Amino acid sequence: MYKLLLCVRYLQTRYLAFICIVSVMLGVATLIVVNAVMSGFSTKLKDRLHGVLSDIIIDTDRMDGFDIPDANGKSLTPDQIIQKIKDSPAGPKIAAITPTIEVFAILQFTFRGQMLTKPVRLIGIDPEGRASVGGFSEYLVRQNGSKSPSFELTPEALKQHEHNRGERSKISALEVPNVPMPKALVPDPNAIPEPDIEAMTKDMPKAKLHGVIPGFTLAHFRYRNAEGVVVEEAALKPGDDVTIFTVGGAQGEGMRMRPVWGSFLVTDYLKTEMSEYDQSFVYVPLEQLQQLRTMEGRCTAFQIKLKNYEQDKVAVADALRDIFDPRTGSRVATWEEHQGSLLAAIEVEKSILNLLLFMIVGVAGFSILAIFTMIVSEKYRDIGILKSLGASNHGVMSIFVGYGLLLGTVGCVAGTVLGLWITDNINGIEMFLTKVTGKAVFPRDVYYFKDIPTNIETISVVMVNVGAVGIATLFSLLPAWRAARLHPVRALRFE
């Protein structure tokens, strides 16, 4: 009982020990906040990657798509391949499958009178099928959350398209001599009356009305105005026309790839808040891309959603590899394997940050060592009295080890409370610091997140606390051992 009494007495009277408590508290709070923010970024990134990529991805290196022969040596169509997958051992575990075509392309459009070109990843999809495997409709701006997304043009998009056609006609008339000026056109699309869709599309070539869904960042520009405020301007509006250049699917031995292009109208935007996707992904109808690349009845990838991903991912992937021979350039991978290098880099970064920041707790350990050494020197006489009254070496050592354990525990409790409070209010703190310093602590135009993502993991908080208490206890062992070795007669010789 005297051991606990002395530990509490030292904690209440030795104000120098509060330096140790503050050191442990700051170290624990910093680790909790950093882990929560890193885990938040990691969780949000994984959610975005998983959503965009679906559970299982099957793709091929062949420009003309999969070449899986049937019994007669004829290549199977995507629908036949899907049926073959459903008939395989993996079939009962699969919830949905959709074919896609993915190819690199160049997007060309006009902005402020200038012709702009951007490299993109062109993806041909069936919108309803893509929504069935997840991660599509919830990222659309206009059709957000729609169960049946499509590339159909809205009346507003057709209105913008008619305005653009009128502007081009006016410019063309100005460039040709001896051509009378056309009737005045209303410059503001909002001033044009609601269009008669049937009349507008009656004589319009149907091939020109295929929709396209570009990434949000690809279709917008961000810049700072004269007041320093970040302004977002749409370079591509619904109804604007774009031209997409890509290569045709070379089918057969010795056939060369040839350039192909097509015109599309913007119908919606994809906004995943992942800059890699939002600035490069462009979705078009699968059937139209098949026709454009002369790949009718073919595709380059399949997106698969499982009924139970965690339980069935390995078994399904192994079963699919029996259908898609890797020697033909086909690959079967889970979304985690598909983005393995990126996910591994995040985990390595998180581990390195934890290692570096844990040195703060290590500094607190050395401060405990120094302060305890001073306390042992100051309490030389008191230790001698205790031992002369019958206290054993183990009892004296337990006093100082318990003292170190108590300091570590108090510091961890205070650090946990502080860390959880900062994590819970981190966005408010960030806004306050931005207002005080005049510089954005978390620039949203860089990360494309509305708020700083956080995710508090209980196991992480427990491990930080256990580590901090362990270090505090460990660094108290040497002074405690030194105190236990004191001889009572020598300690009281000059008293």
GROMACS .gro file of C-alpha atoms in nm:
model
  495
    1MET     CA    1   0.000   0.000   0.000
    2TYR     CA    2   0.285   0.240   0.076
    3LYS     CA    3   0.407   0.203  -0.283
    4LEU     CA    4   0.086   0.339  -0.435
    5LEU     CA    5   0.066   0.611  -0.168
    6LEU     CA    6   0.416   0.736  -0.248
    7CYS     CA    7   0.354   0.725  -0.625
    8VAL     CA    8   0.044   0.945  -0.588
    9ARG     CA    9   0.225   1.177  -0.344
   10TYR     CA   10   0.517   1.222  -0.588
   11LEU     CA   11   0.271   1.289  -0.871
   12GLN     CA   12   0.099   1.563  -0.670
   13THR     CA   13   0.408   1.734  -0.531
   14ARG     CA   14   0.674   1.692  -0.799
   15TYR     CA   15   0.565   1.952  -1.054
   16LEU     CA   16   0.877   1.879  -1.259
   17ALA     CA   17   0.715   1.546  -1.346
   18PHE     CA   18   0.444   1.732  -1.537
   19ILE     CA   19   0.706   1.791  -1.808
   20CYS     CA   20   0.703   1.415  -1.862
   21ILE     CA   21   0.322   1.410  -1.868
   22VAL     CA   22   0.309   1.692  -2.125
   23SER     CA   23   0.571   1.519  -2.343
   24VAL     CA   24   0.377   1.192  -2.341
   25MET     CA   25   0.048   1.376  -2.396
   26LEU     CA   26   0.174   1.565  -2.703
   27GLY     CA   27   0.332   1.253  -2.850
   28VAL     CA   28   0.015   1.045  -2.808
   29ALA     CA   29  -0.211   1.324  -2.939
   30THR     CA   30   0.009   1.377  -3.245
   31LEU     CA   31   0.013   1.006  -3.328
   32ILE     CA   32  -0.364   0.976  -3.288
   33VAL     CA   33  -0.433   1.277  -3.514
   34VAL     CA   34  -0.184   1.171  -3.782
   35ASN     CA   35  -0.312   0.813  -3.782
   36ALA     CA   36  -0.672   0.933  -3.806
   37VAL     CA   37  -0.597   1.165  -4.100
   38MET     CA   38  -0.384   0.908  -4.282
   39SER     CA   39  -0.647   0.641  -4.225
   40GLY     CA   40  -0.914   0.883  -4.349
   41PHE     CA   41  -0.723   0.953  -4.669
   42SER     CA   42  -0.652   0.582  -4.715
   43THR     CA   43  -1.014   0.480  -4.654
   44LYS     CA   44  -1.150   0.745  -4.889
   45LEU     CA   45  -0.895   0.654  -5.155
   46LYS     CA   46  -0.980   0.284  -5.127
   47ASP     CA   47  -1.352   0.361  -5.150
   48ARG     CA   48  -1.295   0.563  -5.467
   49LEU     CA   49  -1.065   0.300  -5.621
   50HIS     CA   50  -1.300   0.015  -5.533
   51GLY     CA   51  -1.600   0.202  -5.665
   52VAL     CA   52  -1.446   0.296  -5.998
   53LEU     CA   53  -1.280  -0.042  -6.057
   54SER     CA   54  -1.550  -0.280  -5.920
   55ASP     CA   55  -1.456  -0.605  -5.740
   56ILE     CA   56  -1.288  -0.809  -6.015
   57ILE     CA   57  -1.132  -0.667  -6.331
   58ILE     CA   58  -1.055  -0.877  -6.639
   59ASP     CA   59  -0.864  -0.700  -6.916
   60THR     CA   60  -0.644  -0.779  -7.212
   61ASP     CA   61  -0.346  -0.627  -7.391
   62ARG     CA   62  -0.496  -0.699  -7.733
   63MET     CA   63  -0.611  -0.389  -7.918
   64ASP     CA   64  -0.895  -0.586  -8.080
   65GLY     CA   65  -1.022  -0.726  -7.750
   66PHE     CA   66  -1.058  -1.077  -7.615
   67ASP     CA   67  -1.015  -1.366  -7.856
   68ILE     CA   68  -1.170  -1.670  -7.689
   69PRO     CA   69  -1.265  -1.932  -7.953
   70ASP     CA   70  -1.571  -2.153  -7.932
   71ALA     CA   71  -1.589  -2.518  -8.041
   72ASN     CA   72  -1.584  -2.412  -8.408
   73GLY     CA   73  -1.286  -2.177  -8.364
   74LYS     CA   74  -1.501  -1.863  -8.388
   75SER     CA   75  -1.438  -1.584  -8.138
   76LEU     CA   76  -1.697  -1.551  -7.864
   77THR     CA   77  -1.892  -1.227  -7.832
   78PRO     CA   78  -1.900  -1.041  -7.498
   79ASP     CA   79  -2.247  -1.183  -7.423
   80GLN     CA   80  -2.124  -1.537  -7.491
   81ILE     CA   81  -1.817  -1.481  -7.271
   82ILE     CA   82  -2.043  -1.354  -6.991
   83GLN     CA   83  -2.256  -1.665  -7.023
   84LYS     CA   84  -1.943  -1.881  -7.008
   85ILE     CA   85  -1.838  -1.702  -6.688
   86LYS     CA   86  -2.183  -1.758  -6.535
   87ASP     CA   87  -2.164  -2.130  -6.623
   88SER     CA   88  -1.823  -2.163  -6.455
   89PRO     CA   89  -1.772  -2.242  -6.082
   90ALA     CA   90  -1.743  -1.865  -6.026
   91GLY     CA   91  -2.093  -1.800  -6.163
   92PRO     CA   92  -2.300  -1.849  -5.844
   93LYS     CA   93  -2.075  -1.604  -5.657
   94ILE     CA   94  -2.115  -1.324  -5.913
   95ALA     CA   95  -2.380  -1.053  -5.872
   96ALA     CA   96  -2.327  -0.858  -6.198
   97ILE     CA   97  -2.098  -0.842  -6.502
   98THR     CA   98  -2.058  -0.572  -6.766
   99PRO     CA   99  -1.824  -0.547  -7.069
  100THR     CA  100  -1.622  -0.234  -7.142
  101ILE     CA  101  -1.368  -0.105  -7.391
  102GLU     CA  102  -1.075   0.095  -7.256
  103VAL     CA  103  -0.829   0.271  -7.486
  104PHE     CA  104  -0.615   0.582  -7.483
  105ALA     CA  105  -0.743   0.871  -7.690
  106ILE     CA  106  -0.720   1.246  -7.752
  107LEU     CA  107  -1.006   1.478  -7.662
  108GLN     CA  108  -1.040   1.794  -7.871
  109PHE     CA  109  -1.272   2.085  -7.798
  110THR     CA  110  -1.298   2.462  -7.830
  111PHE     CA  111  -1.269   2.693  -7.530
  112ARG     CA  112  -1.264   3.073  -7.554
  113GLY     CA  113  -1.200   3.052  -7.925
  114GLN     CA  114  -0.898   2.824  -7.885
  115MET     CA  115  -0.878   2.461  -7.992
  116LEU     CA  116  -0.761   2.249  -7.697
  117THR     CA  117  -0.646   1.887  -7.695
  118LYS     CA  118  -0.602   1.660  -7.395
  119PRO     CA  119  -0.489   1.298  -7.362
  120VAL     CA  120  -0.760   1.086  -7.200
  121ARG     CA  121  -0.860   0.731  -7.116
  122LEU     CA  122  -1.160   0.655  -7.333
  123ILE     CA  123  -1.399   0.399  -7.181
  124GLY     CA  124  -1.696   0.254  -7.363
  125ILE     CA  125  -1.969   0.133  -7.129
  126ASP     CA  126  -2.331   0.033  -7.103
  127PRO     CA  127  -2.433   0.288  -6.836
  128GLU     CA  128  -2.693   0.068  -6.667
  129GLY     CA  129  -2.458  -0.231  -6.670
  130ARG     CA  130  -2.174  -0.019  -6.533
  131ALA     CA  131  -2.400   0.110  -6.256
  132SER     CA  132  -2.492  -0.249  -6.165
  133VAL     CA  133  -2.131  -0.328  -6.073
  134GLY     CA  134  -2.111  -0.013  -5.859
  135GLY     CA  135  -1.915   0.310  -5.858
  136PHE     CA  136  -2.070   0.501  -6.147
  137SER     CA  137  -2.408   0.667  -6.093
  138GLU     CA  138  -2.310   0.793  -5.746
  139TYR     CA  139  -2.023   0.987  -5.906
  140LEU     CA  140  -2.231   1.153  -6.179
  141VAL     CA  141  -2.315   1.520  -6.129
  142ARG     CA  142  -2.650   1.552  -6.309
  143GLN     CA  143  -2.769   1.192  -6.271
  144ASN     CA  144  -2.630   1.141  -5.923
  145GLY     CA  145  -2.769   0.826  -5.764
  146SER     CA  146  -2.979   0.735  -6.068
  147LYS     CA  147  -3.060   0.365  -6.099
  148SER     CA  148  -3.074   0.395  -6.479
  149PRO     CA  149  -2.805   0.642  -6.591
  150SER     CA  150  -2.776   0.712  -6.961
  151PHE     CA  151  -2.606   0.924  -7.226
  152GLU     CA  152  -2.933   1.089  -7.329
  153LEU     CA  153  -2.926   1.462  -7.395
  154THR     CA  154  -3.137   1.685  -7.173
  155PRO     CA  155  -3.339   1.978  -7.314
  156GLU     CA  156  -3.078   2.213  -7.168
  157ALA     CA  157  -2.800   2.026  -7.348
  158LEU     CA  158  -2.990   2.039  -7.677
  159LYS     CA  159  -3.047   2.410  -7.618
  160GLN     CA  160  -2.673   2.464  -7.570
  161HIS     CA  161  -2.600   2.255  -7.878
  162GLU     CA  162  -2.839   2.463  -8.091
  163HIS     CA  163  -2.673   2.779  -7.962
  164ASN     CA  164  -2.329   2.647  -8.055
  165ARG     CA  165  -2.450   2.555  -8.404
  166GLY     CA  166  -2.583   2.906  -8.452
  167GLU     CA  167  -2.257   3.061  -8.340
  168ARG     CA  168  -2.059   2.844  -8.581
  169SER     CA  169  -2.294   2.935  -8.866
  170LYS     CA  170  -2.245   3.300  -8.789
  171ILE     CA  171  -1.867   3.269  -8.789
  172SER     CA  172  -1.871   3.070  -9.114
  173ALA     CA  173  -2.083   3.335  -9.283
  174LEU     CA  174  -1.840   3.607  -9.178
  175GLU     CA  175  -1.547   3.420  -9.328
  176VAL     CA  176  -1.704   3.380  -9.678
  177PRO     CA  177  -1.716   3.694  -9.892
  178ASN     CA  178  -2.038   3.820 -10.052
  179VAL     CA  179  -2.250   3.618  -9.812
  180PRO     CA  180  -2.519   3.819  -9.633
  181MET     CA  181  -2.509   3.826  -9.259
  182PRO     CA  182  -2.748   3.581  -9.099
  183LYS     CA  183  -3.025   3.695  -8.876
  184ALA     CA  184  -2.914   3.807  -8.534
  185LEU     CA  185  -2.864   3.519  -8.294
  186VAL     CA  186  -2.931   3.544  -7.925
  187PRO     CA  187  -2.583   3.527  -7.764
  188ASP     CA  188  -2.709   3.400  -7.430
  189PRO     CA  189  -2.828   3.037  -7.433
  190ASN     CA  190  -3.056   3.112  -7.138
  191ALA     CA  191  -3.243   3.364  -7.351
  192ILE     CA  192  -3.334   3.103  -7.613
  193PRO     CA  193  -3.684   2.961  -7.565
  194GLU     CA  194  -3.728   2.598  -7.471
  195PRO     CA  195  -3.636   2.391  -7.776
  196ASP     CA  196  -3.874   2.174  -7.973
  197ILE     CA  197  -3.673   1.852  -7.938
  198GLU     CA  198  -3.864   1.667  -8.208
  199ALA     CA  199  -3.819   1.948  -8.458
  200MET     CA  200  -3.450   1.990  -8.373
  201THR     CA  201  -3.365   1.624  -8.405
  202LYS     CA  202  -3.586   1.548  -8.707
  203ASP     CA  203  -3.330   1.641  -8.972
  204MET     CA  204  -3.022   1.611  -8.751
  205PRO     CA  205  -2.788   1.318  -8.821
  206LYS     CA  206  -2.827   1.070  -8.538
  207ALA     CA  207  -2.453   0.995  -8.530
  208LYS     CA  208  -2.383   1.346  -8.405
  209LEU     CA  209  -2.599   1.309  -8.096
  210HIS     CA  210  -2.402   1.043  -7.910
  211GLY     CA  211  -2.341   1.151  -7.553
  212VAL     CA  212  -2.011   1.164  -7.367
  213ILE     CA  213  -1.939   1.192  -6.994
  214PRO     CA  214  -1.597   1.351  -6.924
  215GLY     CA  215  -1.426   1.377  -6.588
  216PHE     CA  216  -1.520   1.687  -6.388
  217THR     CA  217  -1.165   1.823  -6.369
  218LEU     CA  218  -1.114   1.758  -6.739
  219ALA     CA  219  -1.417   1.973  -6.821
  220HIS     CA  220  -1.341   2.255  -6.575
  221PHE     CA  221  -1.062   2.499  -6.504
  222ARG     CA  222  -0.964   2.627  -6.162
  223TYR     CA  223  -0.778   2.954  -6.116
  224ARG     CA  224  -0.742   3.237  -5.866
  225ASN     CA  225  -0.904   3.566  -5.950
  226ALA     CA  226  -0.773   3.911  -5.860
  227GLU     CA  227  -0.905   3.873  -5.504
  228GLY     CA  228  -0.719   3.546  -5.461
  229VAL     CA  229  -1.039   3.338  -5.454
  230VAL     CA  230  -1.035   3.003  -5.632
  231VAL     CA  231  -1.282   3.021  -5.922
  232GLU     CA  232  -1.411   2.721  -6.115
  233GLU     CA  233  -1.516   2.770  -6.477
  234ALA     CA  234  -1.672   2.509  -6.705
  235ALA     CA  235  -1.471   2.458  -7.023
  236LEU     CA  236  -1.724   2.201  -7.140
  237LYS     CA  237  -2.094   2.251  -7.071
  238PRO     CA  238  -2.374   1.999  -7.129
  239GLY     CA  239  -2.451   2.024  -7.500
  240ASP     CA  240  -2.099   2.125  -7.606
  241ASP     CA  241  -1.954   1.908  -7.880
  242VAL     CA  242  -1.616   1.739  -7.861
  243THR     CA  243  -1.410   1.534  -8.102
  244ILE     CA  244  -1.238   1.217  -7.983
  245PHE     CA  245  -0.942   1.070  -8.171
  246THR     CA  246  -0.827   0.715  -8.107
  247VAL     CA  247  -0.708   0.407  -8.298
  248GLY     CA  248  -0.917   0.138  -8.456
  249GLY     CA  249  -0.899  -0.220  -8.338
  250ALA     CA  250  -0.658  -0.403  -8.570
  251GLN     CA  251  -0.817  -0.741  -8.635
  252GLY     CA  252  -0.620  -1.011  -8.812
  253GLU     CA  253  -0.254  -1.080  -8.872
  254GLY     CA  254  -0.050  -0.804  -9.033
  255MET     CA  255  -0.327  -0.543  -9.019
  256ARG     CA  256  -0.218  -0.196  -8.919
  257MET     CA  257  -0.392   0.022  -8.667
  258ARG     CA  258  -0.558   0.326  -8.821
  259PRO     CA  259  -0.672   0.652  -8.663
  260VAL     CA  260  -1.044   0.700  -8.612
  261TRP     CA  261  -1.245   0.984  -8.466
  262GLY     CA  262  -1.598   1.073  -8.375
  263SER     CA  263  -1.808   1.365  -8.251
  264PHE     CA  264  -1.996   1.356  -7.922
  265LEU     CA  265  -2.204   1.590  -7.707
  266VAL     CA  266  -2.138   1.640  -7.335
  267THR     CA  267  -2.431   1.512  -7.127
  268ASP     CA  268  -2.291   1.486  -6.771
  269TYR     CA  269  -1.973   1.490  -6.561
  270LEU     CA  270  -1.796   1.222  -6.358
  271LYS     CA  271  -1.685   1.358  -6.021
  272THR     CA  272  -1.506   1.099  -5.805
  273GLU     CA  273  -1.290   1.358  -5.618
  274MET     CA  274  -0.988   1.159  -5.743
  275SER     CA  275  -0.780   1.382  -5.967
  276GLU     CA  276  -0.633   1.084  -6.156
  277TYR     CA  277  -0.980   0.985  -6.274
  278ASP     CA  278  -1.152   1.323  -6.294
  279GLN     CA  279  -0.885   1.467  -6.522
  280SER     CA  280  -0.847   1.170  -6.758
  281PHE     CA  281  -1.158   0.947  -6.772
  282VAL     CA  282  -1.406   0.993  -7.057
  283TYR     CA  283  -1.709   0.764  -7.090
  284VAL     CA  284  -1.894   0.700  -7.419
  285PRO     CA  285  -2.158   0.443  -7.520
  286LEU     CA  286  -2.006   0.097  -7.566
  287GLU     CA  287  -2.192   0.030  -7.890
  288GLN     CA  288  -2.075   0.356  -8.044
  289LEU     CA  289  -1.711   0.294  -7.950
  290GLN     CA  290  -1.733  -0.058  -8.092
  291GLN     CA  291  -1.853   0.086  -8.423
  292LEU     CA  292  -1.594   0.363  -8.417
  293ARG     CA  293  -1.307   0.116  -8.365
  294THR     CA  294  -1.461  -0.154  -8.590
  295MET     CA  295  -1.483  -0.384  -8.287
  296GLU     CA  296  -1.843  -0.497  -8.316
  297GLY     CA  297  -1.897  -0.798  -8.090
  298ARG     CA  298  -1.574  -0.742  -7.896
  299CYS     CA  299  -1.454  -0.573  -7.578
  300THR     CA  300  -1.126  -0.521  -7.391
  301ALA     CA  301  -1.238  -0.561  -7.030
  302PHE     CA  302  -1.505  -0.698  -6.797
  303GLN     CA  303  -1.608  -0.544  -6.466
  304ILE     CA  304  -1.747  -0.792  -6.213
  305LYS     CA  305  -1.931  -0.739  -5.885
  306LEU     CA  306  -1.933  -1.023  -5.632
  307LYS     CA  307  -2.206  -1.113  -5.387
  308ASN     CA  308  -1.951  -1.141  -5.104
  309TYR     CA  309  -1.620  -0.983  -5.201
  310GLU     CA  310  -1.411  -1.065  -4.893
  311GLN     CA  311  -1.522  -1.428  -4.884
  312ASP     CA  312  -1.518  -1.513  -5.256
  313LYS     CA  313  -1.252  -1.292  -5.419
  314VAL     CA  314  -0.976  -1.556  -5.422
  315ALA     CA  315  -1.198  -1.844  -5.540
  316VAL     CA  316  -1.359  -1.636  -5.817
  317ALA     CA  317  -1.026  -1.499  -5.942
  318ASP     CA  318  -0.878  -1.852  -5.959
  319ALA     CA  319  -1.184  -1.986  -6.145
  320LEU     CA  320  -1.173  -1.701  -6.398
  321ARG     CA  321  -0.805  -1.761  -6.472
  322ASP     CA  322  -0.904  -2.100  -6.611
  323ILE     CA  323  -1.118  -1.920  -6.871
  324PHE     CA  324  -0.888  -1.629  -6.951
  325ASP     CA  325  -0.546  -1.767  -7.043
  326PRO     CA  326  -0.270  -1.523  -6.935
  327ARG     CA  327  -0.062  -1.642  -7.233
  328THR     CA  328  -0.308  -1.459  -7.461
  329GLY     CA  329  -0.251  -1.128  -7.280
  330SER     CA  330  -0.551  -1.158  -7.048
  331ARG     CA  331  -0.533  -1.060  -6.680
  332VAL     CA  332  -0.766  -1.138  -6.393
  333ALA     CA  333  -0.718  -0.929  -6.078
  334THR     CA  334  -0.908  -0.799  -5.780
  335TRP     CA  335  -0.929  -0.423  -5.746
  336GLU     CA  336  -0.666  -0.442  -5.471
  337GLU     CA  337  -0.424  -0.629  -5.697
  338HIS     CA  338  -0.500  -0.390  -5.980
  339GLN     CA  339  -0.393  -0.094  -5.765
  340GLY     CA  340  -0.142  -0.285  -5.553
  341SER     CA  341   0.150  -0.044  -5.595
  342LEU     CA  342  -0.057   0.260  -5.494
  343LEU     CA  343  -0.208   0.089  -5.189
  344ALA     CA  344   0.136  -0.041  -5.085
  345ALA     CA  345   0.283   0.311  -5.114
  346ILE     CA  346   0.011   0.446  -4.883
  347GLU     CA  347   0.083   0.180  -4.620
  348VAL     CA  348   0.459   0.245  -4.641
  349GLU     CA  349   0.403   0.620  -4.602
  350LYS     CA  350   0.178   0.560  -4.302
  351SER     CA  351   0.437   0.330  -4.138
  352ILE     CA  352   0.721   0.578  -4.191
  353LEU     CA  353   0.516   0.864  -4.043
  354ASN     CA  354   0.431   0.652  -3.740
  355LEU     CA  355   0.796   0.562  -3.690
  356LEU     CA  356   0.912   0.922  -3.714
  357LEU     CA  357   0.638   1.062  -3.492
  358PHE     CA  358   0.686   0.791  -3.231
  359MET     CA  359   1.024   0.952  -3.166
  360ILE     CA  360   0.829   1.225  -2.984
  361VAL     CA  361   0.725   0.961  -2.731
  362GLY     CA  362   1.088   0.846  -2.726
  363VAL     CA  363   1.193   1.200  -2.628
  364ALA     CA  364   0.937   1.187  -2.348
  365GLY     CA  365   1.099   0.861  -2.235
  366PHE     CA  366   1.441   1.025  -2.211
  367SER     CA  367   1.291   1.314  -2.013
  368ILE     CA  368   1.145   1.058  -1.771
  369LEU     CA  369   1.490   0.900  -1.740
  370ALA     CA  370   1.656   1.235  -1.664
  371ILE     CA  371   1.390   1.353  -1.418
  372PHE     CA  372   1.376   1.022  -1.235
  373THR     CA  373   1.753   1.025  -1.197
  374MET     CA  374   1.723   1.369  -1.036
  375ILE     CA  375   1.444   1.247  -0.807
  376VAL     CA  376   1.649   0.949  -0.692
  377SER     CA  377   1.939   1.181  -0.608
  378GLU     CA  378   1.709   1.419  -0.416
  379LYS     CA  379   1.531   1.137  -0.232
  380TYR     CA  380   1.856   0.972  -0.121
  381ARG     CA  381   1.772   1.013   0.249
  382ASP     CA  382   1.407   0.912   0.207
  383ILE     CA  383   1.509   0.592   0.035
  384GLY     CA  384   1.747   0.515   0.318
  385ILE     CA  385   1.469   0.565   0.575
  386LEU     CA  386   1.234   0.337   0.380
  387LYS     CA  387   1.492   0.061   0.362
  388SER     CA  388   1.579   0.098   0.727
  389LEU     CA  389   1.209   0.054   0.809
  390GLY     CA  390   1.209  -0.277   0.623
  391ALA     CA  391   1.135  -0.189   0.262
  392SER     CA  392   1.289  -0.445   0.028
  393ASN     CA  393   1.489  -0.372  -0.286
  394HIS     CA  394   1.191  -0.493  -0.490
  395GLY     CA  395   0.959  -0.261  -0.297
  396VAL     CA  396   1.178   0.047  -0.356
  397MET     CA  397   1.215  -0.040  -0.722
  398SER     CA  398   0.838  -0.088  -0.752
  399ILE     CA  399   0.782   0.267  -0.623
  400PHE     CA  400   0.973   0.429  -0.909
  401VAL     CA  401   0.856   0.185  -1.176
  402GLY     CA  402   0.499   0.246  -1.060
  403TYR     CA  403   0.567   0.620  -1.068
  404GLY     CA  404   0.681   0.592  -1.430
  405LEU     CA  405   0.378   0.378  -1.514
  406LEU     CA  406   0.150   0.636  -1.350
  407LEU     CA  407   0.310   0.926  -1.541
  408GLY     CA  408   0.275   0.736  -1.869
  409THR     CA  409  -0.088   0.648  -1.798
  410VAL     CA  410  -0.186   1.005  -1.708
  411GLY     CA  411  -0.002   1.138  -2.013
  412CYS     CA  412  -0.171   0.881  -2.241
  413VAL     CA  413  -0.519   0.958  -2.106
  414ALA     CA  414  -0.466   1.332  -2.154
  415GLY     CA  415  -0.309   1.276  -2.498
  416THR     CA  416  -0.595   1.051  -2.609
  417VAL     CA  417  -0.856   1.306  -2.505
  418LEU     CA  418  -0.664   1.586  -2.679
  419GLY     CA  419  -0.603   1.380  -2.992
  420LEU     CA  420  -0.967   1.275  -3.025
  421TRP     CA  421  -1.083   1.634  -2.972
  422ILE     CA  422  -0.846   1.768  -3.240
  423THR     CA  423  -0.951   1.493  -3.480
  424ASP     CA  424  -1.320   1.565  -3.424
  425ASN     CA  425  -1.270   1.941  -3.478
  426ILE     CA  426  -0.987   1.929  -3.731
  427ASN     CA  427  -1.179   2.107  -4.008
  428GLY     CA  428  -1.276   2.392  -3.777
  429ILE     CA  429  -0.915   2.420  -3.657
  430GLU     CA  430  -0.796   2.421  -4.019
  431MET     CA  431  -1.037   2.702  -4.110
  432PHE     CA  432  -0.926   2.904  -3.805
  433LEU     CA  433  -0.556   2.862  -3.892
  434THR     CA  434  -0.627   2.954  -4.253
  435LYS     CA  435  -0.806   3.269  -4.141
  436VAL     CA  436  -0.527   3.366  -3.899
  437THR     CA  437  -0.230   3.292  -4.126
  438GLY     CA  438  -0.397   3.391  -4.453
  439LYS     CA  439  -0.267   3.073  -4.617
  440ALA     CA  440  -0.469   2.761  -4.685
  441VAL     CA  441  -0.356   2.480  -4.456
  442PHE     CA  442  -0.561   2.227  -4.657
  443PRO     CA  443  -0.593   2.356  -5.017
  444ARG     CA  444  -0.913   2.205  -5.151
  445ASP     CA  445  -0.820   2.289  -5.511
  446VAL     CA  446  -0.529   2.044  -5.475
  447TYR     CA  447  -0.695   1.752  -5.297
  448TYR     CA  448  -1.051   1.797  -5.430
  449PHE     CA  449  -1.189   1.699  -5.088
  450LYS     CA  450  -1.448   1.921  -4.926
  451ASP     CA  451  -1.316   1.841  -4.579
  452ILE     CA  452  -1.010   1.677  -4.429
  453PRO     CA  453  -1.103   1.307  -4.414
  454THR     CA  454  -1.051   1.133  -4.080
  455ASN     CA  455  -1.107   0.779  -3.958
  456ILE     CA  456  -1.033   0.688  -3.597
  457GLU     CA  457  -0.928   0.324  -3.562
  458THR     CA  458  -0.969   0.183  -3.213
  459ILE     CA  459  -0.682  -0.063  -3.253
  460SER     CA  460  -0.451   0.221  -3.359
  461VAL     CA  461  -0.542   0.430  -3.053
  462VAL     CA  462  -0.487   0.131  -2.823
  463MET     CA  463  -0.149   0.049  -2.978
  464VAL     CA  464  -0.031   0.411  -2.943
  465ASN     CA  465  -0.133   0.414  -2.575
  466VAL     CA  466   0.027   0.078  -2.501
  467GLY     CA  467   0.348   0.187  -2.672
  468ALA     CA  468   0.362   0.517  -2.486
  469VAL     CA  469   0.297   0.357  -2.144
  470GLY     CA  470   0.555   0.090  -2.224
  471ILE     CA  471   0.822   0.348  -2.307
  472ALA     CA  472   0.747   0.551  -1.992
  473THR     CA  473   0.777   0.236  -1.781
  474LEU     CA  474   1.089   0.114  -1.959
  475PHE     CA  475   1.279   0.439  -1.910
  476SER     CA  476   1.194   0.441  -1.540
  477LEU     CA  477   1.364   0.102  -1.483
  478LEU     CA  478   1.722   0.232  -1.468
  479PRO     CA  479   1.661   0.501  -1.200
  480ALA     CA  480   1.442   0.252  -1.010
  481TRP     CA  481   1.717  -0.010  -1.016
  482ARG     CA  482   1.968   0.249  -0.896
  483ALA     CA  483   1.737   0.347  -0.606
  484ALA     CA  484   1.688  -0.019  -0.510
  485ARG     CA  485   2.064  -0.073  -0.483
  486LEU     CA  486   2.114   0.206  -0.225
  487HIS     CA  487   2.243   0.086   0.116
  488PRO     CA  488   2.038   0.232   0.407
  489VAL     CA  489   2.344   0.288   0.628
  490ARG     CA  490   2.530   0.481   0.359
  491ALA     CA  491   2.217   0.681   0.281
  492LEU     CA  492   2.178   0.787   0.648
  493ARG     CA  493   2.548   0.817   0.743
  494PHE     CA  494   2.552   1.195   0.752
  495GLU     CA  495   2.198   1.245   0.881
   0.00000   0.00000   0.00000
